[in-house]
CSV table of C-alpha atoms in Angstrom, one decimal:
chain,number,residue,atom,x,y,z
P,1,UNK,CA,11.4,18.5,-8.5
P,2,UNK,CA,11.7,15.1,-10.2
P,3,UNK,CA,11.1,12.4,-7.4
P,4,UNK,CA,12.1,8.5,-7.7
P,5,UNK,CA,10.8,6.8,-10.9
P,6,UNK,CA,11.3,3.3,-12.3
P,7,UNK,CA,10.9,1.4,-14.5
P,8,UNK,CA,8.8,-0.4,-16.0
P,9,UNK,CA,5.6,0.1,-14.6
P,10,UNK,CA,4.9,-3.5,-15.0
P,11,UNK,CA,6.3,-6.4,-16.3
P,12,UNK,CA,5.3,-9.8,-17.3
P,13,UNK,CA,7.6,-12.8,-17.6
P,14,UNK,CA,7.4,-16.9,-18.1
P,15,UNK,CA,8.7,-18.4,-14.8
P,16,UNK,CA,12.6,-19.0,-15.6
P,17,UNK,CA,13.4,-15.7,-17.4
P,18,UNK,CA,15.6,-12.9,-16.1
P,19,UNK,CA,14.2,-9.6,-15.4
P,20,UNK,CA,15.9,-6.1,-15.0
P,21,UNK,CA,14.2,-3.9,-12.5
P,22,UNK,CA,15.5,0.1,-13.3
P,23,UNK,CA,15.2,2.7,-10.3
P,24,UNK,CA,16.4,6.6,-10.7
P,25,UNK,CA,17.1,8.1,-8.0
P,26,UNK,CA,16.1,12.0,-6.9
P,27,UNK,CA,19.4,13.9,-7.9
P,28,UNK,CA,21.8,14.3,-4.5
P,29,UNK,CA,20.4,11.6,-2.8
P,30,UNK,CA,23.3,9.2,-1.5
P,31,UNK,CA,21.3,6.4,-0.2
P,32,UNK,CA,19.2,4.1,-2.5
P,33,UNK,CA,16.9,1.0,-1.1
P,34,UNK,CA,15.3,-1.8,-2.8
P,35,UNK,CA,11.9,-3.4,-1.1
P,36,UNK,CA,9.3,-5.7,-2.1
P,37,UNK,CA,5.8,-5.8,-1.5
P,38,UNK,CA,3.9,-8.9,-1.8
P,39,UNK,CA,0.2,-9.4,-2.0
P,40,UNK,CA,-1.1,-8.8,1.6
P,41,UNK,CA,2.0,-8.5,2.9
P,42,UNK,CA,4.2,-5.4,4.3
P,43,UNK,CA,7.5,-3.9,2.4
P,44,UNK,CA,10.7,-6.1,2.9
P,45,UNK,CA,13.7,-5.2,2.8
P,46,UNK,CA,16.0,-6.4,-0.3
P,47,UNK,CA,19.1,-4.3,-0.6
P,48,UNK,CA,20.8,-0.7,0.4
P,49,UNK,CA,23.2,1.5,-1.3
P,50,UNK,CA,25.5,4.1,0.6
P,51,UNK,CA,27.5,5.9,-1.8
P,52,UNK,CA,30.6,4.2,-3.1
P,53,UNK,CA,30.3,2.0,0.3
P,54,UNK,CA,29.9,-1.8,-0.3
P,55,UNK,CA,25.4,-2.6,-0.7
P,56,UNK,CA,24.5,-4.2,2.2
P,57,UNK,CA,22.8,-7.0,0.5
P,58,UNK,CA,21.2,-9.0,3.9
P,59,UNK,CA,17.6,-8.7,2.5
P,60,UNK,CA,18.0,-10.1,-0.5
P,61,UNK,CA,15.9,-13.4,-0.5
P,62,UNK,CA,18.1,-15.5,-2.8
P,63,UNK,CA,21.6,-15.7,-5.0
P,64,UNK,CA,18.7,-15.3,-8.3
P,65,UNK,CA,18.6,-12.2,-6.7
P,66,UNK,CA,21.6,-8.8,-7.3
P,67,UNK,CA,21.6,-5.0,-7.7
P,68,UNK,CA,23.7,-2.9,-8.5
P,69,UNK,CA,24.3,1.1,-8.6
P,70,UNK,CA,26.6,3.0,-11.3
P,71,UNK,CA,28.2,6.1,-10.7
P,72,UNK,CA,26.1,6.8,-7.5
P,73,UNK,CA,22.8,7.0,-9.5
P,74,UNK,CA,20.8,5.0,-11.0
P,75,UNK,CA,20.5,1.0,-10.1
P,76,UNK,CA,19.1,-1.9,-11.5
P,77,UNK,CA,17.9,-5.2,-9.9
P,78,UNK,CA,17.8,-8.3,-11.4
P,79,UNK,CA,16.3,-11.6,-11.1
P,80,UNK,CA,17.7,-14.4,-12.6
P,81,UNK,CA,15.6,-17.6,-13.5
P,82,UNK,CA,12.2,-15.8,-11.9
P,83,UNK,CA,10.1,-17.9,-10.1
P,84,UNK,CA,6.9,-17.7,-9.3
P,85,UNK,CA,7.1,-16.3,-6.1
P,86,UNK,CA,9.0,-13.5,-7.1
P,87,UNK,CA,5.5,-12.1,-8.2
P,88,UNK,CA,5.4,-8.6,-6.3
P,89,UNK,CA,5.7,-5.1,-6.4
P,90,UNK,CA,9.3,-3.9,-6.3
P,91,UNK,CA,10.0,-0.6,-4.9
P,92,UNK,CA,13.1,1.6,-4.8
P,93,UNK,CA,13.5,4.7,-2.1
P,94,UNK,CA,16.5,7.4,-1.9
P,95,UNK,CA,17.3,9.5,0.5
P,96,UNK,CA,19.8,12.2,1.6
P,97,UNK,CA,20.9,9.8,4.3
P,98,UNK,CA,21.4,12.5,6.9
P,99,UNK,CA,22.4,11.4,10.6
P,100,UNK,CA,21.8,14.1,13.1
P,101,UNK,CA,25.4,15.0,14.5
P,102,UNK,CA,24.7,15.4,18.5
P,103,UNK,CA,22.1,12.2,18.9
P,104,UNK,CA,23.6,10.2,15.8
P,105,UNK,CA,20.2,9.4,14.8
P,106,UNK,CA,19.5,8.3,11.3
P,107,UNK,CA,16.6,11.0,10.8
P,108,UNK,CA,16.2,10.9,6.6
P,109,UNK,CA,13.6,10.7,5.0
P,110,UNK,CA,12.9,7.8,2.0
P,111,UNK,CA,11.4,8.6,-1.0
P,112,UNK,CA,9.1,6.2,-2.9
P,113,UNK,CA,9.2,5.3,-6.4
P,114,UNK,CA,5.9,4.3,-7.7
P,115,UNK,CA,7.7,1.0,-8.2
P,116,UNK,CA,7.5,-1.9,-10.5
P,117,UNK,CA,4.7,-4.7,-10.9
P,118,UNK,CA,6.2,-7.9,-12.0
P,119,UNK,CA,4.0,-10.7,-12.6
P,120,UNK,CA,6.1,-14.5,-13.3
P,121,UNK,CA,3.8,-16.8,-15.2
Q,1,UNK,CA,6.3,-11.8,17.7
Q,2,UNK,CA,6.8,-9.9,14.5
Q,3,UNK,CA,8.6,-6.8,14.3
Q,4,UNK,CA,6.3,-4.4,13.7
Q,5,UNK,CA,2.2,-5.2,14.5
Q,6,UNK,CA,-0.6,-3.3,13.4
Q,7,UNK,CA,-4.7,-3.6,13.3
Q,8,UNK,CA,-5.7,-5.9,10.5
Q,9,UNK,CA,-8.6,-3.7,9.3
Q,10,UNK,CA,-9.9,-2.9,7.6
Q,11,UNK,CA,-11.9,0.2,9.1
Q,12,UNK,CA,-14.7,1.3,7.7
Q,13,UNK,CA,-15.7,5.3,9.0
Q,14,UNK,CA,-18.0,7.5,7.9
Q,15,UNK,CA,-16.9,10.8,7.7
Q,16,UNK,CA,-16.0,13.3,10.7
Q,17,UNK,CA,-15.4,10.7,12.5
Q,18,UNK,CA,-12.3,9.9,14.2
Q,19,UNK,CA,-10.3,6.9,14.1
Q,20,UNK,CA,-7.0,5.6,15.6
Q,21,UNK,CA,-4.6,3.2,14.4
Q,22,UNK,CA,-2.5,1.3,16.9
Q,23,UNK,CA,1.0,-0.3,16.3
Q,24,UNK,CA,3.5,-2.3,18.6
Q,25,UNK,CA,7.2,-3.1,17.6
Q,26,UNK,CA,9.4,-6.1,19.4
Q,27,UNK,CA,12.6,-4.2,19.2
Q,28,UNK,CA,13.3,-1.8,22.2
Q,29,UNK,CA,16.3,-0.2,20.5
Q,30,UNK,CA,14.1,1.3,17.9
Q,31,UNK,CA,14.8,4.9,17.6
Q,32,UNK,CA,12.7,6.3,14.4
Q,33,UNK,CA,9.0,6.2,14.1
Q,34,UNK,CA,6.7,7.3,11.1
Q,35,UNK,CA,3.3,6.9,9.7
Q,36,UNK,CA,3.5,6.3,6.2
Q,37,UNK,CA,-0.1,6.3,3.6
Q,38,UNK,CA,-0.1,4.1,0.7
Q,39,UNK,CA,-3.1,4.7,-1.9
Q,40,UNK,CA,-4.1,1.9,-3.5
Q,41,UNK,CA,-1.2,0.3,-6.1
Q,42,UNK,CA,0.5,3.3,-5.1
Q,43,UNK,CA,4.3,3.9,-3.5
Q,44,UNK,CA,4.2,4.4,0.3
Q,45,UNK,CA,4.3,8.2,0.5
Q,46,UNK,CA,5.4,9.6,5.0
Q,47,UNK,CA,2.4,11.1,6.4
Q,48,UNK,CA,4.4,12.4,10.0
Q,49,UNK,CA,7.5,11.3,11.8
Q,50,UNK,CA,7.0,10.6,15.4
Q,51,UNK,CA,9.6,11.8,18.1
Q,52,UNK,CA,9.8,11.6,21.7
Q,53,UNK,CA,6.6,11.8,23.1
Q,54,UNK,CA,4.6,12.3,20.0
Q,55,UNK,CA,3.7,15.3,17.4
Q,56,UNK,CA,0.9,17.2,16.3
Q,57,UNK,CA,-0.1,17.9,12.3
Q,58,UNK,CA,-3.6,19.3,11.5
Q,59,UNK,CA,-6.0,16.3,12.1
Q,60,UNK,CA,-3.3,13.5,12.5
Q,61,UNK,CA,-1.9,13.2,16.0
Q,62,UNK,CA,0.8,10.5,16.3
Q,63,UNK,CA,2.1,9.1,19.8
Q,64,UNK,CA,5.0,7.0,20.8
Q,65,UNK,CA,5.0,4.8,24.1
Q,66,UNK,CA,8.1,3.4,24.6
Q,67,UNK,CA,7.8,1.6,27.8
Q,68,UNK,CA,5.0,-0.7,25.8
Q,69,UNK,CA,6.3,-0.1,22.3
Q,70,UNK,CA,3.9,1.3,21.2
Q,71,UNK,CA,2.9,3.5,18.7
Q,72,UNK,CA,-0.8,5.3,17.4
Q,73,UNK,CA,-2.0,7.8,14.9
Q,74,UNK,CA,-5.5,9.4,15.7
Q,75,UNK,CA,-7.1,11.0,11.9
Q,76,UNK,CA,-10.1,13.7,13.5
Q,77,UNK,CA,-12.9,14.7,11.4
Q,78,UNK,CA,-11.8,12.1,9.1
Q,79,UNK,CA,-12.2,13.2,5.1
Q,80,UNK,CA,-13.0,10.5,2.2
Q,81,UNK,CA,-10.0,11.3,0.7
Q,82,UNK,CA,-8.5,9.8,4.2
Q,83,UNK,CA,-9.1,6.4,2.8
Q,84,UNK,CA,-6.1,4.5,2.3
Q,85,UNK,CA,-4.1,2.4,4.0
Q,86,UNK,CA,-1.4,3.4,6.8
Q,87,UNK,CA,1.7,1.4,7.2
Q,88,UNK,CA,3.6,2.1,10.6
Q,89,UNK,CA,7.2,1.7,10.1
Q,90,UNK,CA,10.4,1.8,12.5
Q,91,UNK,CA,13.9,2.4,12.2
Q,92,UNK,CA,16.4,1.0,14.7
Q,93,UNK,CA,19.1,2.7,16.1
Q,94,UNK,CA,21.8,3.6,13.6
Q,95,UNK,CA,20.0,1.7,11.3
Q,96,UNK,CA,18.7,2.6,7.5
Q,97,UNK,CA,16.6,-0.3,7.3
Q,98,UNK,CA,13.0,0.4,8.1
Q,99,UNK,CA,11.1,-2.4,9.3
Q,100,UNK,CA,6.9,-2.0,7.9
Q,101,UNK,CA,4.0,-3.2,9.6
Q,102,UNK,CA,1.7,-4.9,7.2
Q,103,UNK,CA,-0.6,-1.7,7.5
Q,104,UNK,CA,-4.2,-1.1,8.1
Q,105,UNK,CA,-6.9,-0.4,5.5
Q,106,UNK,CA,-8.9,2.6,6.0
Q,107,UNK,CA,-12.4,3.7,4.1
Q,108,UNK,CA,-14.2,6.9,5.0
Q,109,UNK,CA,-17.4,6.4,3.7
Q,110,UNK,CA,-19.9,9.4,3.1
């Protein structure tokens, strides 16, 4: 089946300008992450989705920085007045966010877009 | 101490040969463990989940300590198309958020 896409691929942009970061979930998956991935450094963290819950938004590194998901599915991220240390790869996961019922562990699985390459000159 | 540790690498193999990764995490109420590869400018794509005392799939052997925190994957009879890098990556305890080491750089060379 389809997984996660994005999209774009890449993107260029002159420090200052507002970019719009588009992730589609795989279809039925409740749960939808944002992460970025820096040169060198590991995935962090940016923002979750749960459904029609409110995001949890602790990740997300500044107020240039929001998300949002419509009708469940697909979300977009954007980044006001880029910077350029918003250069990174940004990545988007689903997942069926499955707890196990006796343990109450949170046991899903994320699913990897191929993500988006923005570059802020 | 970060949150999640890993070899810097990179490791450089030839092939058949077998090579472990090792991984410590700072927070003892973790609860989910996995092993994810990432190809080169690709997405992070899970390799194995590790449970309880650790788990067994074809040439990758993954174990958890959790007295040290700690956390390993063993490749045997290591293949070029082994060559990637391997992110270790924990979940706490009723938590969504996974927390990724900054991964380790393998090359199997022939």
């Amino acid at each position: 089946g389809a997984g996660v896409s994005q999209s774009p691929s890449n993107k260029v942009t002159e420090k200052g300008k507002d970019v719009e970061l588009r992730c589609d979930p795989i279809s039925g998956h409740t749960a939808l992450y944002w992460y970025r991935q820096s040169l060198g450094q590991g995935l962090e963290f940016l923002i979750y989705f749960q459904g029609n819950s409110a995001p949890d938004k602790s990740g997300l590194p500044s107020d240039r920085f929001s998300a949002e998901r419509t009708g469940g599915s697909v979300s977009t991220l954007t980044i006001q007045r880029t910077q350029q240390e918003d250069s990174a790869v940004y990545l988007c996961a689903s997942s069926l966010s499955v707890i196990r019922r006796i343990s109450g562990i949170n046991t899903d699985t994320q699913y990897f877009g191929p993500g988006t390459r923005l570059t802020v000159l | 101490r970060k949150e999640v540790e890993q070899d810097p690498g990179p490791f450089n193999v030839p092939e058949g040969a077998t090579v472990a990764f090792n991984c410590t995490y700072s927070n003892s109420a973790s609860q989910s463990f996995f092993w994810y590869r990432q190809d080169c400018r690709k997405e992070p794509k899970l390799l194995m989940s590790v449970y309880s005392s650790g788990n067994e799939d074809g040439r990758f052997t993954a174990q958890l300590n959790r007295a040290s925190q700690y956390i390993s994957l063993l490749i045997r009879d290591s293949k070029l198309s082994d060559s990637a890098t391997y992110l270790c990556v924990v979940r706490g305890a009723g938590s969504y958020q996974l927390t990724f080491g900054k991964g380790t750089k393998l090359s199997v060379i022939p």
